[in-house]
XYZ file of C-alpha atoms in Angstrom:
489
model
C 36.030 11.250 -15.541
C 33.755 11.672 -12.708
C 30.663 12.445 -13.885
C 30.607 9.771 -15.914
C 30.400 7.006 -13.374
C 28.709 9.361 -9.812
C 27.241 12.544 -9.615
C 28.551 14.962 -8.161
C 28.224 15.130 -4.255
C 26.631 18.782 -3.866
C 23.512 17.206 -5.774
C 23.106 15.268 -2.533
C 22.507 18.345 -0.956
C 20.632 20.160 -3.532
C 18.212 17.719 -4.069
C 15.212 18.669 -2.880
C 12.545 16.280 -0.841
C 9.419 16.810 -3.323
C 7.775 19.289 -4.831
C 6.633 21.889 -1.295
C 3.008 22.936 -3.575
C 1.458 26.047 -3.783
C 1.662 28.016 -0.243
C -1.380 28.499 1.750
C -2.311 32.118 2.023
C -1.143 32.986 5.468
C -5.825 33.861 6.190
C -7.458 30.978 4.577
C -4.736 28.897 7.325
C -7.233 28.152 9.855
C -9.343 27.225 7.530
C -7.556 25.033 5.247
C -6.333 23.357 8.085
C -9.323 23.018 10.485
C -6.544 25.189 13.192
C -9.728 25.305 16.245
C -10.786 21.563 15.577
C -6.559 21.229 16.030
C -6.224 22.932 18.893
C -9.336 21.987 20.715
C -7.953 18.314 20.165
C -4.694 19.481 21.377
C -6.314 21.513 24.697
C -8.273 18.092 25.401
C -5.609 16.306 25.960
C -3.598 18.823 27.451
C -0.613 17.816 25.248
C 2.910 19.295 25.621
C 4.430 17.912 21.820
C 2.599 17.442 19.367
C 4.021 16.209 16.189
C 2.834 17.340 12.863
C 2.936 15.262 10.102
C 2.842 16.060 6.330
C 3.145 15.112 2.632
C 5.357 17.028 0.806
C 2.996 18.803 -1.930
C 1.981 20.478 1.993
C 5.223 20.796 3.276
C 5.556 24.728 2.232
C 3.250 25.572 4.989
C 3.783 23.536 7.852
C 6.270 25.784 8.995
C 3.080 27.965 9.640
C 0.985 25.640 10.252
C 3.118 25.097 13.813
C 3.417 28.152 14.298
C -0.155 29.211 14.222
C -0.380 26.081 16.916
C 2.188 26.792 18.767
C 0.616 30.497 19.790
C -3.203 29.218 20.140
C -2.233 25.969 22.480
C 1.497 26.600 24.086
C 2.596 23.414 22.968
C 5.382 22.690 21.384
C 5.475 21.769 17.864
C 7.524 18.617 16.219
C 7.577 18.667 11.896
C 7.300 15.185 9.969
C 8.686 15.162 7.026
C 10.866 12.508 6.563
C 8.147 9.232 6.406
C 10.136 6.165 5.547
C 7.866 4.532 3.553
C 4.412 6.937 2.437
C 2.898 9.958 3.608
C -0.436 8.193 3.685
C 0.297 6.375 6.920
C 0.518 7.221 10.289
C 3.950 7.291 11.510
C 3.532 6.141 15.018
C 7.162 5.716 15.324
C 8.774 8.850 14.082
C 6.382 10.581 16.621
C 7.495 8.959 19.680
C 11.375 9.232 18.932
C 9.936 13.377 19.284
C 8.443 12.100 22.568
C 5.798 13.909 20.708
C 2.341 12.760 22.993
C -0.199 12.883 19.949
C 0.215 13.130 16.596
C -1.953 15.208 12.877
C -1.364 13.806 10.189
C -2.012 16.641 7.304
C -2.949 15.506 4.113
C -4.465 12.289 2.072
C -4.263 9.474 5.269
C -5.203 5.522 4.218
C -6.985 6.027 7.782
C -5.566 2.435 9.090
C -5.227 1.252 12.296
C -1.166 1.685 13.595
C 0.980 -0.555 15.948
C 1.312 1.546 18.223
C -1.279 3.636 20.927
C -0.878 7.258 20.184
C -3.995 9.792 19.926
C -3.935 11.090 16.581
C -6.315 13.283 14.991
C -6.476 13.722 11.146
C -6.762 16.890 8.444
C -8.140 15.318 5.330
C -8.364 18.503 3.717
C -11.909 20.699 2.153
C -11.826 20.494 -1.153
C -14.424 23.335 -3.080
C -16.607 21.469 -4.487
C -19.002 22.077 -6.897
C -22.298 20.605 -5.418
C -25.036 21.805 -8.165
C -22.621 20.242 -11.560
C -22.160 17.142 -9.020
C -26.450 16.767 -8.522
C -27.032 18.008 -12.574
C -23.950 14.931 -13.534
C -25.767 12.207 -11.150
C -29.373 12.777 -11.988
C -27.769 12.468 -16.139
C -25.886 9.420 -14.394
C -28.930 7.458 -12.776
C -31.657 8.563 -13.694
C -33.952 5.545 -12.411
C -34.675 7.456 -8.893
C -34.801 4.007 -7.459
C -31.450 2.294 -8.229
C -29.294 1.720 -5.318
C -26.660 3.956 -5.452
C -23.880 5.251 -2.836
C -22.084 8.336 -2.845
C -17.658 7.707 -1.864
C -15.219 10.353 -2.544
C -12.058 11.578 -2.194
C -10.805 11.938 1.246
C -11.071 16.077 0.387
C -14.391 16.124 -0.677
C -15.494 13.263 2.144
C -17.204 17.493 3.960
C -19.125 17.474 1.439
C -20.888 13.837 0.778
C -23.901 15.222 3.227
C -24.957 18.358 1.591
C -24.524 16.769 -1.738
C -26.678 13.573 -0.249
C -30.197 16.227 0.622
C -29.862 18.183 -2.296
C -30.141 14.001 -3.602
C -32.494 12.302 -1.565
C -35.539 14.539 -2.425
C -36.190 12.627 -5.675
C -32.988 9.328 -4.959
C -35.303 6.846 -1.919
C -31.992 4.363 -2.056
C -29.012 6.903 -1.941
C -26.026 5.710 1.255
C -23.320 8.097 1.946
C -19.643 7.284 2.831
C -17.763 8.472 5.461
C -14.201 7.989 6.388
C -13.233 4.821 8.851
C -11.602 7.693 11.433
C -9.753 4.590 13.619
C -10.808 3.968 16.741
C -9.414 6.566 20.016
C -7.416 4.821 22.415
C -9.519 2.643 25.061
C -13.356 3.574 23.471
C -15.581 1.411 22.493
C -16.775 0.492 19.031
C -20.016 1.792 19.083
C -23.061 -0.967 18.318
C -24.132 -1.366 15.432
C -21.114 -1.345 14.364
C -21.227 0.013 10.445
C -20.133 -1.428 7.383
C -16.370 -1.384 7.145
C -14.664 -1.532 3.694
C -12.613 0.414 1.420
C -11.395 2.453 4.081
C -14.962 3.650 5.110
C -18.083 3.381 6.482
C -21.673 3.005 4.867
C -24.579 2.003 7.324
C -26.157 0.308 6.036
C -30.247 -0.960 6.328
C -31.023 -4.737 8.084
C -30.820 -6.960 5.246
C -29.002 -4.995 2.146
C -25.528 -5.491 1.019
C -23.257 -3.348 -0.473
C -22.640 -5.317 -3.623
C -26.434 -4.362 -4.319
C -25.130 -0.606 -4.969
C -23.564 1.179 -7.409
C -21.420 3.916 -6.379
C -21.219 7.919 -7.460
C -17.474 8.645 -6.562
C -17.092 12.592 -5.959
C -13.004 12.663 -6.777
C -9.712 13.748 -9.239
C -8.972 16.559 -11.875
C -9.432 16.622 -15.892
C -6.257 18.123 -15.233
C -3.978 14.737 -13.801
C -1.848 12.956 -16.452
C -3.243 9.223 -15.442
C -5.829 8.453 -13.149
C -5.502 5.590 -13.251
C -2.371 5.613 -10.682
C -4.909 7.072 -7.974
C -4.137 4.115 -4.799
C -7.756 5.106 -3.409
C -9.617 5.264 -6.441
C -8.128 2.044 -7.845
C -8.917 0.367 -4.325
C -12.495 1.191 -4.948
C -12.329 -0.566 -8.611
C -10.337 -3.401 -7.941
C -13.048 -4.157 -4.885
C -16.742 -3.367 -6.062
C -18.864 -5.233 -7.252
C -18.679 -6.497 -11.142
C -20.983 -5.210 -12.909
C -22.510 -2.493 -10.806
C -22.450 0.662 -12.985
C -19.168 2.859 -10.989
C -19.380 6.544 -12.658
C -17.204 8.857 -10.895
C -17.977 13.421 -11.517
C -15.363 15.736 -10.997
C -15.094 18.500 -8.323
C -15.154 21.077 -10.202
C -16.313 20.274 -13.158
C -19.040 18.480 -12.759
C -18.247 15.691 -15.479
C -18.569 12.518 -15.184
C -16.719 8.909 -16.454
C -17.978 5.667 -16.131
C -15.405 3.278 -14.774
C -15.822 0.379 -16.315
C -13.289 -0.174 -18.545
C -11.027 1.214 -16.040
C -12.113 -2.089 -13.474
C -11.613 -4.695 -16.198
C -8.217 -2.510 -16.947
C -7.221 -3.296 -12.987
C -8.668 -6.825 -12.843
C -7.308 -8.025 -15.181
C -3.712 -7.002 -14.319
C -4.563 -8.061 -11.273
C -5.429 -11.801 -13.107
C -2.055 -11.836 -14.806
C 0.002 -10.727 -11.296
C -1.811 -14.225 -9.814
C -0.532 -16.398 -12.202
C 3.122 -14.320 -12.554
C 3.413 -15.734 -8.461
C 2.093 -18.815 -9.399
C 4.522 -19.866 -11.991
C 7.613 -18.307 -9.341
C 9.932 -19.920 -7.718
C 11.235 -16.953 -5.050
C 9.203 -15.059 -3.633
C 10.008 -11.237 -2.377
C 7.906 -9.738 0.496
C 9.175 -6.433 0.874
C 7.818 -5.529 4.763
C 7.061 -1.495 3.758
C 5.279 -0.519 6.496
C 6.647 -0.785 10.198
C 3.625 1.254 12.262
C 0.760 -0.299 10.392
C -0.670 -2.987 12.802
C -0.969 -6.624 12.502
C 1.645 -6.585 10.329
C 4.206 -9.050 12.281
C 0.988 -12.188 11.849
C 0.674 -11.083 8.269
C 4.384 -10.925 7.848
C 4.503 -14.269 8.899
C 1.155 -15.431 7.863
C 2.716 -14.761 3.690
C 5.812 -16.963 4.787
C 3.736 -19.865 5.515
C 1.721 -19.543 2.736
C 4.726 -19.304 0.196
C 6.181 -22.501 2.288
C 2.841 -24.314 1.668
C 2.660 -24.286 -1.700
C 6.414 -25.234 -2.061
C 8.166 -21.651 -2.642
C 10.884 -19.875 -0.664
C 10.378 -16.364 0.636
C 12.605 -13.483 1.554
C 11.807 -10.928 3.505
C 13.221 -7.589 2.913
C 13.310 -4.513 4.711
C 14.540 -1.516 1.735
C 11.909 1.479 3.062
C 10.214 2.611 0.094
C 10.637 -0.145 -3.079
C 12.937 1.915 -5.513
C 13.605 -0.423 -9.746
C 16.939 0.976 -8.447
C 17.065 -0.958 -5.186
C 14.159 -3.749 -6.692
C 16.523 -5.086 -9.513
C 19.576 -6.122 -6.806
C 17.536 -8.849 -6.197
C 17.769 -11.164 -9.429
C 17.364 -14.493 -7.879
C 13.376 -12.846 -6.961
C 11.049 -14.231 -9.392
C 7.621 -12.131 -7.990
C 7.774 -9.048 -4.757
C 5.549 -8.822 -2.366
C 4.057 -5.951 -0.600
C 3.257 -5.574 2.832
C 2.000 -2.215 3.257
C -1.138 -0.317 3.828
C -4.078 -0.783 1.252
C -2.677 2.732 -1.039
C 0.843 2.323 -0.529
C 0.239 -1.386 -1.583
C -1.726 0.001 -4.783
C 0.809 2.664 -5.470
C 3.672 1.831 -7.691
C 1.644 -1.994 -9.265
C 1.448 0.331 -12.696
C 4.734 1.499 -13.389
C 7.034 -0.122 -15.377
C 10.507 0.432 -14.949
C 9.709 -2.297 -12.084
C 12.742 -5.578 -12.835
C 9.775 -8.065 -11.248
C 5.930 -7.288 -11.287
C 4.638 -6.246 -7.441
C 2.421 -7.746 -5.522
C -0.514 -6.527 -2.743
C -0.968 -9.773 -0.455
C -4.858 -10.342 -1.676
C -2.459 -11.027 -4.738
C -0.316 -13.621 -3.451
C -2.836 -15.545 -1.429
C -5.051 -16.477 -4.493
C -1.976 -17.873 -5.993
C -0.912 -20.117 -2.883
C -3.931 -21.371 -1.131
C -5.870 -23.673 -3.339
C -9.088 -22.951 -1.481
C -9.004 -19.736 -2.154
C -12.420 -18.924 -4.767
C -11.947 -18.083 -8.343
C -11.486 -14.507 -9.698
C -15.527 -13.545 -9.772
C -16.579 -14.936 -6.256
C -13.722 -13.668 -4.196
C -13.249 -9.829 -3.042
C -10.232 -7.804 -4.610
C -8.881 -7.410 -0.652
C -7.123 -4.519 -0.270
C -5.562 -4.415 4.144
C -3.557 -7.664 5.172
C -5.823 -7.195 8.016
C -8.526 -8.737 5.719
C -6.370 -12.249 5.126
C -5.571 -13.292 9.054
C -7.617 -15.107 11.262
C -10.354 -13.170 13.029
C -11.864 -12.158 9.552
C -14.137 -12.175 8.111
C -12.656 -13.047 4.495
C -10.153 -15.371 6.194
C -9.760 -18.337 3.820
C -7.951 -21.333 6.403
C -5.446 -23.074 4.040
C -6.081 -26.987 3.503
C -4.864 -29.763 5.160
C -2.047 -32.142 3.605
C -3.926 -35.054 2.772
C -6.907 -32.406 0.493
C -6.601 -33.135 -2.654
C -7.196 -29.411 -3.569
C -3.039 -29.361 -3.868
C -2.934 -32.202 -6.066
C -5.747 -30.457 -8.339
C -3.816 -29.781 -11.976
C -2.873 -26.713 -12.596
C -1.334 -25.174 -16.866
C 0.369 -22.415 -16.509
C -1.530 -19.173 -18.268
C 0.955 -17.892 -19.242
C 3.952 -20.498 -20.008
C 1.329 -22.770 -21.268
C 3.190 -25.420 -19.068
C 1.767 -27.635 -16.856
C 2.668 -26.429 -13.283
C 3.621 -29.882 -10.371
C 2.203 -29.633 -7.274
C 3.386 -28.108 -4.360
C 4.998 -30.437 -1.503
C 3.198 -29.501 1.138
C 5.482 -28.029 3.801
C 3.884 -27.006 7.303
C 5.731 -23.870 9.270
C 6.692 -26.000 12.471
C 7.648 -29.370 10.311
C 11.296 -29.763 11.128
C 11.908 -31.777 8.317
C 10.759 -29.171 5.768
C 14.499 -27.501 4.482
C 16.123 -29.480 1.319
C 19.536 -30.543 2.142
C 20.742 -31.656 -1.113
C 24.324 -33.922 -0.823
C 27.663 -32.320 -2.233
C 30.249 -35.249 -4.361
C 32.416 -34.294 -0.989
C 29.504 -36.382 1.044
C 28.885 -33.159 2.277
C 25.198 -31.433 3.391
C 23.940 -28.085 2.305
C 21.104 -26.096 2.428
C 20.040 -25.579 -1.269
C 18.771 -21.877 -1.369
C 17.288 -20.048 -4.638
C 20.249 -17.568 -4.252
C 22.341 -20.615 -4.506
C 20.977 -21.913 -7.006
C 20.887 -18.244 -9.100
C 24.334 -18.084 -8.378
C 25.839 -21.480 -9.497
C 23.779 -20.663 -13.216
C 25.828 -17.600 -13.890
C 28.880 -17.713 -16.011
C 30.898 -15.666 -13.387
C 30.580 -16.395 -9.359
C 32.985 -13.891 -8.422
C 36.402 -13.855 -6.963
C 37.035 -17.896 -6.617
C 39.057 -18.647 -3.224
C 41.541 -21.137 -4.044
C 42.593 -21.987 -0.216
C 45.538 -23.100 0.303
C 47.429 -22.534 -2.776
C 48.144 -19.095 -2.599
C 51.016 -18.609 -1.033
C 51.458 -16.565 2.855
C 53.036 -13.267 2.593
C 54.071 -9.856 4.441
C 50.998 -6.683 5.060
C 52.154 -4.243 2.295
C 50.572 -1.521 2.293
C 47.841 -1.198 -0.507
C 46.493 1.763 -2.626
C 44.525 5.062 -1.153
C 42.591 7.580 -2.192
C 39.074 6.513 -3.528
C 37.880 3.560 -7.032
C 37.787 6.958 -9.632
C 40.435 8.346 -8.898
C 44.066 6.647 -6.820
C 46.325 8.687 -5.355
C 49.576 7.214 -7.184
C 47.460 7.622 -10.367
C 48.402 10.626 -12.790
C 46.029 13.309 -13.469
C 45.570 12.517 -17.436
């Protein structure tokens, strides 16, 4: 009877955090995890306590790597294996709680700037790349030697891009190589001239050239992947790349290529649908999906002001990693917006198990800001920092008297005419909606209260002043499925 309503107590103790993956042979640890470079980083800083962050699939090697580094450097290592949001983000908060003076991040990383200054070293991994097969695949998809093409890769294959470009440059005249955009160390100055930074990568463009002129050749992925659409790094590139420019992906093991144009079209169509859902929404849930990435407070304030200006109500929810069960507890919310790193914001989008759609901040900006350019002209921004003032992509809200707020708008989902929003600035003292009650009392009208009043069952009635006062008596003891006064049958 108990198992029908709850899980056995032993399940919580036996549950695994994730698939640990195959263990790396001990002779290959130094090469796979670049332990010599990591040890030099620790010795140069003179750190006595260092935090090591591993994703779930690499936790099997964590103990061996920590022991090897302690033996080499003499410093104390702490393993961080319980990231609150996503393993791609630097867990600087967890490292500071352990008293660590530096953080070593292993595995794929979003390379977002941290919210707190802490020395960080990245070990992206070095996946083997069949250069000869990739060269043949590149030549087959790019017969024109004068066509501009940029080489991209998944993080674990970034080490092989220069070698691949060396084999291709004798024939191809306009070949651009991207490199990971690692956050600058604390106190260091940015190089001048600074290369273009997009999609977590650097692009050293020649003067007068634009990234939108280039096609893309992406090295990464696997033929054994069950659903390549769930790769957030590739999705970020496909959404942000210039429409109409060729984009090919190449498996680094077999050299098999695939035209990603159709997949990019599906992703963009999904984004346009999410924008329409956000325009129809009356209540928006802002999910605080990260606390370790810089400018998350400014971005949260920007999104709240954005929804208020568009005549929508917003709630800020700090739920950790979003799951369908967590978000189903808020049925009054029409759409959710995940404030996370670029990879974290795209990861859950294609899951059909969520009760309400989950948007990225860029979709909410396109839905609520009437000055935002139309689709095809506005870039899809994957990092919320690009929406804030000071960014070259920032588009300020029009003033309240602007005609943009009065432009008729028809929902492409319901076909109804959307009324213009009652524009209220964030510092307007009269922005709270007050609803008179029959007793001439005033109370703030909230979407949650409106949703509750529309339900057929609203909970137990308080019946104030109608229930006689009695002395306190001993109630039932036990748990709901097995009280002590119940029989065993």
